[in-house]
Amino acid sequence: MRHSRIAVKVLDGEEPVFYDPVYHGRTLKVFGMDDYPVRFLSYVIGEYRKLGYSAVVFDTTGEVEGDFDEVIEVRDGANLGLDPIKLYKAGYFDPYTAVTIVQTLYGLDRALTDRLYVDVLLGKISSVPEAVKRNEKYSEVILESYTPLDEALYSDEPPKLEGSVRVNLGETRSITLVGIAFLTLAAAFEKRRETVVGLVDGAVLGYTTAGSAAMPLLTRPLKHRVTVVASQYALDSLLNIAGPTLLLYHDPDVQSLVYETSGVPPGPTRKFVGKKAGTLITRSPESVDVLHGELPEGVLR
């Protein structure tokens, strides 16, 4: 079968099975029990690094392996400079994106969002904490859900988001902080190319309103970008993301759900996936293809 230069082997067998973003879709969804999704994600990231891609990983488990130029440790009360307005000032995205992030995080209506946007454009505000202290109507709304944890997260200068970056979200106990960090940094990395993006656990990252808003930024098809969403939980919100699915060892009911949602007809094609095996399900306008095989040694180790 024809493959592009960015195809990577995902399963072994008499005929190796390759995932090819060009022909299969730019986002690969991986579902499995225990640490299988994390191990597989680490393997795929390593394969794309060999092809010259940089890596951006959002890791809620703290277990993704690999060498990274920058590791951002998100902890409760840590000063990290993950302020959308500061990141706009640093050139990572435009001012309206920064204000829209604040709108999503704190529930501003359109009129208040526009008022905040004007103040940011005029240079009256250079950070979210400054917006809180402006004594404006948007300040009151932000304060309704603003906490000391938010204040700490925004404090300090923004990190340098160059090269390969791992965002370790496994040390925070606040799902709210996970959502804030994920949305803010997803916007900063949204247009990054020649990059493999890893999201684990996808269900945890997308749990909050902010997280669900961040997911499309990194899973929409983009040339020269590959995204791998790994999760123990086969939620509809993840299953319905466009792209192929890799099914690893899981409960029979979950395996049936993944097959059903992916459009695989009942019958012998729906093989049970064992502990050292996997099944790649790809779709095209004409058909649904199901390929079975063994996990590569880099995953089993």
CSV table of C-alpha atoms in Angstrom, one decimal:
chain,number,residue,atom,x,y,z
A,1,MET,CA,0.0,0.0,0.0
A,2,ARG,CA,1.2,3.5,-0.8
A,3,HIS,CA,2.4,5.6,2.2
A,4,SER,CA,3.5,9.2,2.6
A,5,ARG,CA,6.8,10.2,4.2
A,6,ILE,CA,5.1,10.8,7.6
A,7,ALA,CA,3.5,7.4,7.9
A,8,VAL,CA,4.6,5.4,11.0
A,9,LYS,CA,4.2,1.8,11.8
A,10,VAL,CA,1.7,1.2,14.6
A,11,LEU,CA,1.2,-2.6,14.5
A,12,ASP,CA,3.4,-5.6,13.6
A,13,GLY,CA,2.5,-8.7,11.7
A,14,GLU,CA,3.0,-10.5,8.4
A,15,GLU,CA,2.0,-7.2,6.9
A,16,PRO,CA,3.0,-4.2,9.2
A,17,VAL,CA,0.2,-1.8,9.7
A,18,PHE,CA,1.0,1.9,9.2
A,19,TYR,CA,-0.9,5.0,10.3
A,20,ASP,CA,-0.6,7.6,7.6
A,21,PRO,CA,-2.0,11.1,8.4
A,22,VAL,CA,-2.1,12.1,4.8
A,23,TYR,CA,-4.4,9.2,3.8
A,24,HIS,CA,-6.1,8.3,7.1
A,25,GLY,CA,-6.6,11.7,8.8
A,26,ARG,CA,-4.5,14.1,10.9
A,27,THR,CA,-5.8,13.0,14.3
A,28,LEU,CA,-5.3,9.4,15.6
A,29,LYS,CA,-7.5,8.4,18.6
A,30,VAL,CA,-6.1,5.7,20.8
A,31,PHE,CA,-8.2,3.9,23.4
A,32,GLY,CA,-6.9,1.3,25.8
A,33,MET,CA,-6.9,0.1,29.4
A,34,ASP,CA,-4.4,1.0,32.2
A,35,ASP,CA,-1.1,2.5,30.8
A,36,TYR,CA,-1.4,1.1,27.3
A,37,PRO,CA,-2.5,4.5,25.8
A,38,VAL,CA,0.4,6.4,27.5
A,39,ARG,CA,3.0,3.8,26.4
A,40,PHE,CA,1.7,3.9,22.8
A,41,LEU,CA,1.6,7.7,22.8
A,42,SER,CA,5.3,7.8,23.9
A,43,TYR,CA,6.2,5.4,21.2
A,44,VAL,CA,4.5,7.4,18.4
A,45,ILE,CA,6.0,10.6,19.6
A,46,GLY,CA,9.4,9.0,19.4
A,47,GLU,CA,8.7,7.8,15.9
A,48,TYR,CA,7.8,11.3,14.7
A,49,ARG,CA,10.8,12.8,16.4
A,50,LYS,CA,12.9,10.5,14.2
A,51,LEU,CA,11.2,12.1,11.2
A,52,GLY,CA,12.2,15.6,12.3
A,53,TYR,CA,9.0,16.7,13.9
A,54,SER,CA,9.0,18.6,17.2
A,55,ALA,CA,6.6,17.4,19.9
A,56,VAL,CA,4.0,19.2,22.1
A,57,VAL,CA,2.5,17.0,24.8
A,58,PHE,CA,-0.3,17.7,27.3
A,59,ASP,CA,0.2,15.0,29.9
A,60,THR,CA,-2.3,14.6,32.8
A,61,THR,CA,-0.7,11.3,33.9
A,62,GLY,CA,2.9,12.5,34.3
A,63,GLU,CA,4.1,9.4,32.6
A,64,VAL,CA,4.8,10.3,29.0
A,65,GLU,CA,8.4,9.6,28.1
A,66,GLY,CA,10.9,11.4,25.9
A,67,ASP,CA,13.4,14.2,25.7
A,68,PHE,CA,11.9,17.7,25.6
A,69,ASP,CA,13.4,21.2,25.3
A,70,GLU,CA,10.9,22.6,27.8
A,71,VAL,CA,8.9,21.0,30.5
A,72,ILE,CA,6.1,23.1,32.1
A,73,GLU,CA,5.1,21.7,35.5
A,74,VAL,CA,1.6,22.8,36.3
A,75,ARG,CA,1.1,22.6,40.1
A,76,ASP,CA,-1.4,24.2,42.4
A,77,GLY,CA,-0.1,27.6,43.5
A,78,ALA,CA,2.8,27.6,41.0
A,79,ASN,CA,3.8,30.8,39.3
A,80,LEU,CA,3.9,30.0,35.6
A,81,GLY,CA,3.0,33.1,33.6
A,82,LEU,CA,0.3,31.2,31.7
A,83,ASP,CA,-1.7,34.4,31.2
A,84,PRO,CA,-3.4,34.7,27.8
A,85,ILE,CA,-2.9,38.4,27.7
A,86,LYS,CA,0.8,38.1,28.5
A,87,LEU,CA,1.1,35.4,25.8
A,88,TYR,CA,-0.5,37.7,23.3
A,89,LYS,CA,2.0,40.4,24.3
A,90,ALA,CA,4.8,37.8,23.7
A,91,GLY,CA,3.5,37.2,20.2
A,92,TYR,CA,2.0,33.7,20.5
A,93,PHE,CA,-1.5,34.7,19.2
A,94,ASP,CA,-3.6,37.8,18.4
A,95,PRO,CA,-5.3,40.0,21.0
A,96,TYR,CA,-8.8,38.8,20.3
A,97,THR,CA,-7.8,35.2,20.9
A,98,ALA,CA,-6.4,36.3,24.3
A,99,VAL,CA,-9.7,38.0,25.2
A,100,THR,CA,-11.7,35.1,23.9
A,101,ILE,CA,-9.8,32.8,26.2
A,102,VAL,CA,-10.7,35.0,29.1
A,103,GLN,CA,-14.3,35.1,27.9
A,104,THR,CA,-14.4,31.3,27.9
A,105,LEU,CA,-12.7,30.9,31.3
A,106,TYR,CA,-14.9,33.4,33.2
A,107,GLY,CA,-18.2,33.5,31.2
A,108,LEU,CA,-18.1,37.1,29.9
A,109,ASP,CA,-20.9,38.1,27.6
A,110,ARG,CA,-20.3,39.6,24.2
A,111,ALA,CA,-20.5,43.2,25.4
A,112,LEU,CA,-18.1,42.7,28.3
A,113,THR,CA,-15.7,40.8,26.0
A,114,ASP,CA,-15.7,43.7,23.5
A,115,ARG,CA,-15.0,46.1,26.3
A,116,LEU,CA,-12.1,44.1,27.6
A,117,TYR,CA,-10.8,43.8,24.0
A,118,VAL,CA,-10.7,47.5,23.6
A,119,ASP,CA,-8.9,48.0,26.9
A,120,VAL,CA,-6.3,45.4,25.9
A,121,LEU,CA,-5.8,47.0,22.5
A,122,LEU,CA,-5.4,50.4,24.1
A,123,GLY,CA,-2.7,49.0,26.4
A,124,LYS,CA,-4.7,49.7,29.5
A,125,ILE,CA,-4.4,46.0,30.5
A,126,SER,CA,-1.4,43.7,30.2
A,127,SER,CA,-2.5,40.7,32.2
A,128,VAL,CA,-5.6,39.0,33.6
A,129,PRO,CA,-4.8,40.1,37.2
A,130,GLU,CA,-4.8,43.7,35.9
A,131,ALA,CA,-8.2,43.1,34.3
A,132,VAL,CA,-9.5,42.0,37.7
A,133,LYS,CA,-8.3,45.2,39.4
A,134,ARG,CA,-9.8,47.6,36.7
A,135,ASN,CA,-13.1,48.0,38.6
A,136,GLU,CA,-15.0,47.5,35.4
A,137,LYS,CA,-18.1,45.3,34.9
A,138,TYR,CA,-16.0,42.6,33.4
A,139,SER,CA,-13.8,42.7,36.5
A,140,GLU,CA,-16.8,41.8,38.6
A,141,VAL,CA,-17.8,38.9,36.4
A,142,ILE,CA,-14.2,37.5,36.3
A,143,LEU,CA,-14.0,37.8,40.1
A,144,GLU,CA,-17.1,35.6,40.5
A,145,SER,CA,-14.9,32.5,39.7
A,146,TYR,CA,-11.4,33.9,40.1
A,147,THR,CA,-9.3,32.2,42.7
A,148,PRO,CA,-5.8,32.5,44.2
A,149,LEU,CA,-4.8,29.4,42.1
A,150,ASP,CA,-5.7,31.4,39.0
A,151,GLU,CA,-3.7,34.4,40.2
A,152,ALA,CA,-0.6,32.2,40.8
A,153,LEU,CA,-0.9,30.5,37.4
A,154,TYR,CA,-0.9,33.9,35.7
A,155,SER,CA,2.0,35.3,37.8
A,156,ASP,CA,5.6,35.6,36.5
A,157,GLU,CA,6.7,35.8,32.9
A,158,PRO,CA,5.4,33.4,30.2
A,159,PRO,CA,7.5,30.3,29.5
A,160,LYS,CA,9.4,30.0,26.2
A,161,LEU,CA,7.4,27.7,24.0
A,162,GLU,CA,10.1,26.7,21.5
A,163,GLY,CA,11.2,23.3,20.3
A,164,SER,CA,9.6,20.3,21.9
A,165,VAL,CA,7.4,21.0,25.0
A,166,ARG,CA,5.8,18.8,27.5
A,167,VAL,CA,3.1,20.2,29.7
A,168,ASN,CA,2.9,18.1,32.9
A,169,LEU,CA,-0.6,18.4,34.3
A,170,GLY,CA,-0.2,15.3,36.5
A,171,GLU,CA,0.8,17.3,39.6
A,172,THR,CA,-2.2,19.5,40.0
A,173,ARG,CA,-5.4,18.4,41.7
A,174,SER,CA,-7.5,21.2,40.3
A,175,ILE,CA,-9.3,20.3,37.1
A,176,THR,CA,-10.0,24.0,36.6
A,177,LEU,CA,-6.3,24.7,36.4
A,178,VAL,CA,-6.0,21.8,33.9
A,179,GLY,CA,-8.6,23.5,31.7
A,180,ILE,CA,-7.1,26.9,31.9
A,181,ALA,CA,-3.6,25.7,31.1
A,182,PHE,CA,-4.8,23.5,28.3
A,183,LEU,CA,-6.9,26.1,26.6
A,184,THR,CA,-4.3,28.9,26.9
A,185,LEU,CA,-1.4,26.7,25.6
A,186,ALA,CA,-3.5,25.0,22.9
A,187,ALA,CA,-4.1,28.5,21.5
A,188,ALA,CA,-0.4,29.2,21.6
A,189,PHE,CA,0.4,26.0,19.7
A,190,GLU,CA,-2.6,26.0,17.4
A,191,LYS,CA,-0.8,26.9,14.3
A,192,ARG,CA,2.5,25.1,15.0
A,193,ARG,CA,3.5,22.9,12.1
A,194,GLU,CA,6.1,20.1,11.6
A,195,THR,CA,4.8,19.0,15.0
A,196,VAL,CA,3.3,15.9,16.7
A,197,VAL,CA,0.8,16.9,19.4
A,198,GLY,CA,0.1,14.3,22.1
A,199,LEU,CA,-3.0,14.6,24.4
A,200,VAL,CA,-3.3,12.2,27.3
A,201,ASP,CA,-5.7,11.5,29.0
A,202,GLY,CA,-8.0,13.0,26.3
A,203,ALA,CA,-11.1,12.6,28.5
A,204,VAL,CA,-9.6,14.5,31.4
A,205,LEU,CA,-8.2,17.3,29.2
A,206,GLY,CA,-11.7,17.8,27.6
A,207,TYR,CA,-13.7,17.6,30.8
A,208,THR,CA,-14.1,21.3,31.6
A,209,THR,CA,-15.7,24.0,29.4
A,210,ALA,CA,-12.2,25.4,28.8
A,211,GLY,CA,-10.8,21.9,27.9
A,212,SER,CA,-13.6,21.2,25.4
A,213,ALA,CA,-13.0,24.5,23.8
A,214,ALA,CA,-9.3,23.7,23.5
A,215,MET,CA,-9.7,20.2,21.9
A,216,PRO,CA,-10.7,21.5,18.4
A,217,LEU,CA,-7.8,23.8,18.3
A,218,LEU,CA,-5.4,20.9,18.2
A,219,THR,CA,-7.5,18.2,16.5
A,220,ARG,CA,-8.7,20.1,13.4
A,221,PRO,CA,-6.9,18.9,10.3
A,222,LEU,CA,-3.8,20.9,9.6
A,223,LYS,CA,-1.0,20.2,7.1
A,224,HIS,CA,2.3,19.1,8.6
A,225,ARG,CA,0.7,18.5,12.0
A,226,VAL,CA,-0.2,15.2,13.6
A,227,THR,CA,-2.3,14.9,16.7
A,228,VAL,CA,-2.6,11.7,18.9
A,229,VAL,CA,-5.4,11.7,21.4
A,230,ALA,CA,-4.9,8.9,23.9
A,231,SER,CA,-7.5,7.9,26.6
A,232,GLN,CA,-8.7,5.1,28.8
A,233,TYR,CA,-12.2,6.4,28.4
A,234,ALA,CA,-14.1,6.0,25.1
A,235,LEU,CA,-16.3,9.0,25.4
A,236,ASP,CA,-18.6,10.2,22.6
A,237,SER,CA,-16.8,13.5,22.5
A,238,LEU,CA,-13.5,11.7,21.7
A,239,LEU,CA,-14.9,9.0,19.5
A,240,ASN,CA,-16.6,11.6,17.3
A,241,ILE,CA,-13.3,13.5,16.6
A,242,ALA,CA,-12.5,13.1,12.9
A,243,GLY,CA,-9.8,10.6,12.2
A,244,PRO,CA,-8.8,6.9,12.5
A,245,THR,CA,-9.0,5.0,15.7
A,246,LEU,CA,-6.5,2.6,17.3
A,247,LEU,CA,-8.1,0.2,19.7
A,248,LEU,CA,-5.9,-1.4,22.3
A,249,TYR,CA,-6.7,-3.9,25.1
A,250,HIS,CA,-9.9,-2.9,26.9
A,251,ASP,CA,-13.1,-4.3,28.3
A,252,PRO,CA,-15.3,-6.2,25.8
A,253,ASP,CA,-18.1,-3.6,26.2
A,254,VAL,CA,-15.7,-0.7,25.4
A,255,GLN,CA,-14.3,-2.6,22.4
A,256,SER,CA,-17.9,-3.1,21.1
A,257,LEU,CA,-18.6,0.6,21.6
A,258,VAL,CA,-15.5,1.6,19.7
A,259,TYR,CA,-16.3,-0.8,16.8
A,260,GLU,CA,-20.0,0.4,16.7
A,261,THR,CA,-19.2,4.1,16.8
A,262,SER,CA,-16.5,3.6,14.1
A,263,GLY,CA,-19.1,2.0,11.8
A,264,VAL,CA,-17.5,-1.5,11.8
A,265,PRO,CA,-20.3,-4.0,11.0
A,266,PRO,CA,-20.9,-7.0,13.3
A,267,GLY,CA,-19.1,-10.2,12.4
A,268,PRO,CA,-15.6,-11.6,12.2
A,269,THR,CA,-14.1,-8.2,11.4
A,270,ARG,CA,-14.7,-7.2,15.1
A,271,LYS,CA,-11.9,-9.3,16.6
A,272,PHE,CA,-11.3,-9.1,20.4
A,273,VAL,CA,-8.1,-7.1,21.0
A,274,GLY,CA,-5.8,-8.8,23.4
A,275,LYS,CA,-3.1,-7.5,25.7
A,276,LYS,CA,-0.3,-7.3,23.2
A,277,ALA,CA,-2.5,-6.5,20.2
A,278,GLY,CA,-4.2,-3.6,18.5
A,279,THR,CA,-6.7,-2.8,15.8
A,280,LEU,CA,-6.5,0.2,13.5
A,281,ILE,CA,-9.9,1.4,12.1
A,282,THR,CA,-9.8,3.8,9.2
A,283,ARG,CA,-12.6,5.4,7.3
A,284,SER,CA,-13.0,6.7,3.8
A,285,PRO,CA,-16.0,7.9,1.8
A,286,GLU,CA,-16.2,4.5,0.3
A,287,SER,CA,-15.4,2.1,3.1
A,288,VAL,CA,-14.4,1.3,6.7
A,289,ASP,CA,-11.1,-0.7,6.9
A,290,VAL,CA,-10.1,-2.7,10.0
A,291,LEU,CA,-6.5,-3.9,10.3
A,292,HIS,CA,-5.3,-6.1,13.2
A,293,GLY,CA,-1.8,-6.8,14.4
A,294,GLU,CA,0.6,-7.0,17.4
A,295,LEU,CA,1.9,-4.0,19.3
A,296,PRO,CA,5.5,-2.9,18.3
A,297,GLU,CA,8.3,-3.8,20.7
A,298,GLY,CA,8.6,-0.1,21.5
A,299,VAL,CA,5.2,-0.2,23.2
A,300,LEU,CA,5.5,-3.6,24.9
A,301,ARG,CA,9.1,-3.1,26.2
